[in-house]
Amino acid sequence: MINKIYKIKGMHCASCAGIIERTFKKAEGVSSAEVNYGTETTKVVFDETKTSPEKLSKKIEHLGYSLITETAESMGMSEDEHRAHMGIGQSKNEKLEELKDMKKKLISAIPLALVSILVMAWDILSLYKIVPMMSDTLKQLFSHLLPLMATYTLFVVGKPYLLGLYRFLRYGKANMDTLIGLGTVSAFFYSFVIFSFAKSLSAFLNVDATYFDVTIVVITFITLGKYLEARSKIKTGDAIEKLLNLGAKTALVVRAGSEVEIPIDQVIHGDLIIVKPGAKIPVDGVIVEGSSYVDESMITGESMAVEKKIYDSVVSGTMNTNGTFTFKATKVGSETLLSQIIKMVEEAQGSKAPIQALADRISAVFVPIVLIIAFVALVAWLLLGTGTLGFAKALSFGLVSFVSVLVIACPCALGLATPTAIIVGVGKGAKEGILIKDAATLEKLHKVDTVIVDKTGTITKGKPTLVDIENASKFSDVEFISIIASLENKSEHPIARAIIDYVKEKNIAIGVVLNFRNVEGYGIRGMIGGVEYFIGNVKLIEELKLNFDRTKIEKYTAEGKTPIILATEHEVLGFVMVADEVKTESKQAIYDLHKLGIKVMMITGDDEKTAKYIAELVGIDEVVAHVLPKDKLEKIKELQSKGRVVGMAGDGVNDAPALAQADVGIAMGTGTDVAIESAGITLLHGDISKLVKAIRLSKMTMRGIKQNLFWAFFYNIVGIPLASGLFFPIFGWLLNPVFAGFAMAMSSVSVVSNSLRIKVKKL
Ligand code: ADP
Ligand code: MG
C-alpha cells in the first residue's frame, strides 16, 4: 500500500472533486481516496501491485481530468521542480497560464455581453416609454447579430460547458459545467429554432422572444466569475510561494580547499558552507567556525536576531546579519526544516476539515437534484401555465425557469467555502511560525477550553541559572559543585545546562562518571570515584529515605527557585538552587487565554512551592506539581472524561505521549530543532502568546467557514425557488437567467473574497 498526493489537472468545480473521488474509490486496488478542490490535489492510498497512478489517471481522462504523476528525486531549484518533488499542488505558473487563457476569452466575450445587455435594457425601457422604440432597421440588425454573437460565445468561450454537457450525455457524469452547458444550450437551441422557422412557428410559439442574449450574458458572467475566483484562489495559496522563495539557490562551499559556489541541490551532508554577512543560509547545519547574529523571523516569527556561535545550529531560509561563519551541512534537500515546513503546510492546506463533510455530501447529490428540479419546473409551467397563459407563453416562461434554475444552482460556492478558508488559515499560521498539521486540528483548536502548559521553557525561559549554593558536606564548595556538574554533564535536562554554564564560567574541572542513569521525574544518578551520587528533587530524597529538613529549601522555593539536592545513599550533602526567569510574554498570554474563556493549568515535575510561585506570578488557575511524565497523560484523560477539550502545550520530545492524548497537542519549538511530526500544532518560536494567536486563528477560520457555508446555502435556498417560478403566481416574480448567471458568479467570488479576508485580519 502506498499513500501519495498527486495534483489533478482540469478541475472546474466542487462537483468535479466528488466525481473523481467516487471514480477512484471504485477503482481496483484503491483503498481510500480524497480529492480537495481547494488545492486541486488528491490523496490516494493504493496497492501498487494492482494499480498505478497512470492507470488511475486513465480512469478520469475521458471525463476531462488527469493526474500529474511524475515526481523528481531531489529538491529542485525552481518552484515548479520543487512542487513536482513534493508531488503537491498545481504550480503557480500553470495556474497563471490558465488564467491568461481565461482572460483572453473573457476580453472577447465582454463587449458582446455589453451589447446584449444594452439591447435588452433598451427593449425593457422602451416598453415603459422611458426611451423611444428601437428603429426597425436597428431591430433587424440586432436580430441577426445576436445569433452570430451567441454562436461565438457558446462554442468558443463556452466550450468547457459544452464538454460538460457532452460528458453527461455520453458517460452520465454531471458536474457544474453540465448544468451551465444544459442551460445555455437549451436557451440557444430554442432561440435558434424560433429564429430559423419563425414563420411556420408563429402560430404556436411566441416568436418575438428569443434567448440568444441569455446565452451570451450567462456564459460571460460565469466565465467572469470563474476568472475572478481563480485569481483569488491563487492569492489564497501564496503563503507557500513565500516559503519557497525563502530557500537559497546556491551555496558557497569549501571543496578541495577552495571556495566554490554551487547550486543548492548539489550540497551534500558534511559539506562545509561559508556564510557571508547578509547572505541566506542555504541548508541546515551546525556552526564549526565563526559567529554571527541570524535573523530567523521568516521561519520562527521571532523578530530579534539570534546569536549563533560554534556548535549552534542554523536552518535554511534564515538570514545572516553581520558576521561570517562556516557551518557543516547536516540536513540537505527535502530533510531541511524549511522543506518540512513547506511540505507540512501544503499537506495541511490540502486536508479536509470535518466541517466540510456536510457540504461534500450535499454537493454530491446537488447536481442530479438540480437537474430534476429544472425539468420539474419546465413541466410544471407547461402543465399549470398553459391554461392561464397559453402554450406559447407557458413554454417560454418554462424555458426561462429551466435555464435559471440550472444556472443559479451551481454548487461551486459550496465547494469553495471550506477549503479556501483552510488554505488561507493554514498559510497565515505558517507566516507567524504556527505550523498546523491538518485542517481537522485547526477546526478542533477553536473548541479547546482547557490549556495545559509545561513550566520550563513554556512559561519560563527554559534557561535556568545557578543562583544559590548550600554546601553541607565535608567537601569544599568547588569540589561540591564539581560533583554535581560531573553528573549534570551527562543530563539533557535544562537544569543541567545551568550547572554546566556555571562551572565553565568559574573554570571548575569536572570528573569522570560511571553508570550514569536518569531517574525519571526525580533526577539523575551515577558513580564518581567508587561512590554513588544522587541528584534531584525532594521526592528523590524521600525515595532514598534520607533525613532532610525540607524547611531549609522552602525559603528558596517560595521565591520560585528550583532545588537540586546532592546526596549519597546515606546522607544529603547539600543543595544548589537554580532560577529560571518567567518569559515576558507569559502573563499577557495567560490573560488573553482567560479572555478567550480558556482555563489554564500548569503541570510540572518541579517542586510544588516553586511551581505555585511561578503560577501566581503569571496568573495560572491551577498547578499540578511533582508529576511524572506518564502521569501527565492520566491528568489529561481525567479532564477529558469530564468533558473538557484539552490543549496540551509542551516540548515535542519529552511530552510526546501527553501531546498525543490531548485533543490538540501543541509542541513548543525552540526555533531550530523542531519535532514537527509529534504534535497537531507546532509553535516554532515556542512561547505561549503564539498559542493565543493560534487559537484566535482557529476561531477566525471557523467563523469564515461558517459564513461561507451560510451564504452558499442561502444563495441556493433563495435562488432555486425564485428561479423555478415558485413566486410567480403570488408576486409575479420570475428570475431572468441573466440575473441567475450574475448571482451564481458572485456567490463563488464572495466566498473566496470572504476567505481572503482572514489573511489581512489581525491575530
Ligand atoms: P519537568 O520537565 O517538568 O522538569 P521532568 O520529569 O523532566 O519534568 O523532571 C522532574 C524533576 O526532576 C525536575 O523538576 C527536577 O527537579 C528533577 N530533575 C530531572 N532531571 C534533573 C537533573 N538532570 N538534575 C537535577 N534534577 C533533575
Ligand atoms: Mg521535561
JSON list of C-alpha atoms and ligand atoms in Angstrom, two decimals, residues 454 493 632 651 654-655, ligand 2:
[
{"chain": "A", "resi": 454, "resn": "ASP", "atom": "CA", "xyz": [4.61, 22.88, 30.90]},
{"chain": "A", "resi": 493, "resn": "HIS", "atom": "CA", "xyz": [17.52, 18.46, 31.36]},
{"chain": "A", "resi": 632, "resn": "LYS", "atom": "CA", "xyz": [0.61, 13.93, 32.63]},
{"chain": "A", "resi": 651, "resn": "ASP", "atom": "CA", "xyz": [8.14, 20.17, 24.33]},
{"chain": "A", "resi": 654, "resn": "ASN", "atom": "CA", "xyz": [9.59, 14.61, 26.24]},
{"chain": "A", "resi": 655, "resn": "ASP", "atom": "CA", "xyz": [5.88, 15.11, 26.27]},
{"chain": "B", "resi": 2, "resn": "MG", "atom": "MG", "xyz": [10.67, 17.79, 30.99]}
]
